[in-house]
C-alpha angles and dihedrals in degrees: 000000000000115000116230092257093058088046091055092043089045094046091234093118103101106158092174085064090070102040104118104161107221091208104117088215087068090069093044090051096044090050092046092048089049091050095049086048094058089043092055090045085057099039099044133061115250089260096053094046088048089055086047094051086049098056092046088051091054090048090053096053091046093050090046095052085049090047090052093048088052094051091049092045091051095044090056093049087052091051094049084048096053094048094049088055099048093044091054109131122218120265114247 
């Protein structure tokens, strides 16, 4: 089994692959989004639909950047908490 350091080095550590929201509302929203996209594809011309897809792609990219920044920030907070816990001096 690869260590965490080996996974980071080899590029095989991909936490986003394992994220699967358990909130039942998530699946409902995903299904609703898919249904609305299908409806848009039927309603709009190919040109207009591609325009809508472009907006959604841009939103997805910006959301991904935000998620990455949130992950990094959370990781740093966790590391700082561990440093603080490990550096506790015994009370005298």
